[in-house]
PDB file of N, CA and C in Angstrom:
ATOM      1  N   GLU A 149      33.474  28.518  47.715  1.00 70.00           N
ATOM      2  CA  GLU A 149      33.196  27.075  47.718  1.00 70.00           C
ATOM      3  C   GLU A 149      31.932  26.798  46.903  1.00 70.00           C
ATOM      4  N   PRO A 150      32.089  26.385  45.647  1.00 90.00           N
ATOM      5  CA  PRO A 150      30.930  26.109  44.790  1.00 90.00           C
ATOM      6  C   PRO A 150      30.169  24.879  45.273  1.00 90.00           C
ATOM      7  N   VAL A 151      28.914  25.095  45.646  1.00 95.00           N
ATOM      8  CA  VAL A 151      28.101  23.972  46.125  1.00 95.00           C
ATOM      9  C   VAL A 151      27.794  23.027  44.971  1.00 95.00           C
ATOM     10  N   HIS A 152      27.587  23.620  43.790  1.00 95.00           N
ATOM     11  CA  HIS A 152      27.245  22.792  42.627  1.00 95.00           C
ATOM     12  C   HIS A 152      28.342  21.768  42.356  1.00 95.00           C
ATOM     13  N   ASP A 153      29.605  22.202  42.499  1.00 96.00           N
ATOM     14  CA  ASP A 153      30.721  21.290  42.246  1.00 96.00           C
ATOM     15  C   ASP A 153      30.711  20.150  43.249  1.00 96.00           C
ATOM     16  N   ARG A 154      30.386  20.483  44.488  1.00 96.00           N
ATOM     17  CA  ARG A 154      30.355  19.445  45.525  1.00 96.00           C
ATOM     18  C   ARG A 154      29.231  18.445  45.240  1.00 96.00           C
ATOM     19  N   ILE A 155      28.076  18.956  44.802  1.00 97.00           N
ATOM     20  CA  ILE A 155      26.943  18.072  44.484  1.00 97.00           C
ATOM     21  C   ILE A 155      27.329  17.176  43.306  1.00 97.00           C
ATOM     22  N   SER A 156      27.978  17.768  42.299  1.00 97.00           N
ATOM     23  CA  SER A 156      28.374  16.992  41.124  1.00 97.00           C
ATOM     24  C   SER A 156      29.289  15.844  41.544  1.00 97.00           C
ATOM     25  N   ARG A 157      30.200  16.126  42.456  1.00 97.00           N
ATOM     26  CA  ARG A 157      31.120  15.084  42.919  1.00 97.00           C
ATOM     27  C   ARG A 157      30.350  14.004  43.681  1.00 97.00           C
ATOM     28  N   ASN A 158      29.392  14.435  44.485  1.00 98.00           N
ATOM     29  CA  ASN A 158      28.590  13.474  45.255  1.00 98.00           C
ATOM     30  C   ASN A 158      27.794  12.587  44.304  1.00 98.00           C
ATOM     31  N   VAL A 159      27.249  13.170  43.261  1.00 98.00           N
ATOM     32  CA  VAL A 159      26.477  12.398  42.282  1.00 98.00           C
ATOM     33  C   VAL A 159      27.398  11.397  41.592  1.00 98.00           C
ATOM     34  N   SER A 160      28.618  11.825  41.292  1.00 98.00           N
ATOM     35  CA  SER A 160      29.566  10.932  40.630  1.00 98.00           C
ATOM     36  C   SER A 160      29.828   9.704  41.504  1.00 98.00           C
ATOM     37  N   GLU A 161      29.994   9.923  42.801  1.00 98.00           N
ATOM     38  CA  GLU A 161      30.221   8.802  43.715  1.00 98.00           C
ATOM     39  C   GLU A 161      28.984   7.913  43.772  1.00 98.00           C
ATOM     40  N   ALA A 162      27.803   8.507  43.760  1.00 98.00           N
ATOM     41  CA  ALA A 162      26.559   7.732  43.819  1.00 98.00           C
ATOM     42  C   ALA A 162      26.467   6.834  42.584  1.00 98.00           C
ATOM     43  N   ILE A 163      26.829   7.362  41.425  1.00 98.00           N
ATOM     44  CA  ILE A 163      26.787   6.566  40.192  1.00 98.00           C
ATOM     45  C   ILE A 163      27.761   5.406  40.308  1.00 98.00           C
ATOM     46  N   LEU A 164      28.954   5.668  40.842  1.00 97.00           N
ATOM     47  CA  LEU A 164      29.943   4.594  40.994  1.00 97.00           C
ATOM     48  C   LEU A 164      29.400   3.515  41.920  1.00 97.00           C
ATOM     49  N   ASN A 165      28.661   3.914  42.940  1.00 97.00           N
ATOM     50  CA  ASN A 165      28.093   2.939  43.871  1.00 97.00           C
ATOM     51  C   ASN A 165      27.040   2.088  43.162  1.00 97.00           C
ATOM     52  N   LEU A 166      26.270   2.697  42.252  1.00 95.00           N
ATOM     53  CA  LEU A 166      25.243   1.944  41.533  1.00 95.00           C
ATOM     54  C   LEU A 166      25.907   0.917  40.613  1.00 95.00           C
ATOM     55  N   VAL A 167      27.048   1.302  40.049  1.00 88.00           N
ATOM     56  CA  VAL A 167      27.775   0.404  39.129  1.00 88.00           C
ATOM     57  C   VAL A 167      28.652  -0.514  39.969  1.00 88.00           C
TER      58      VAL A 167
END
């Protein structure tokens, strides 16, 4: 379970929330 991939996905959602 790559943690980096999970963080990347979380960041992607955060960006969508900002937009």
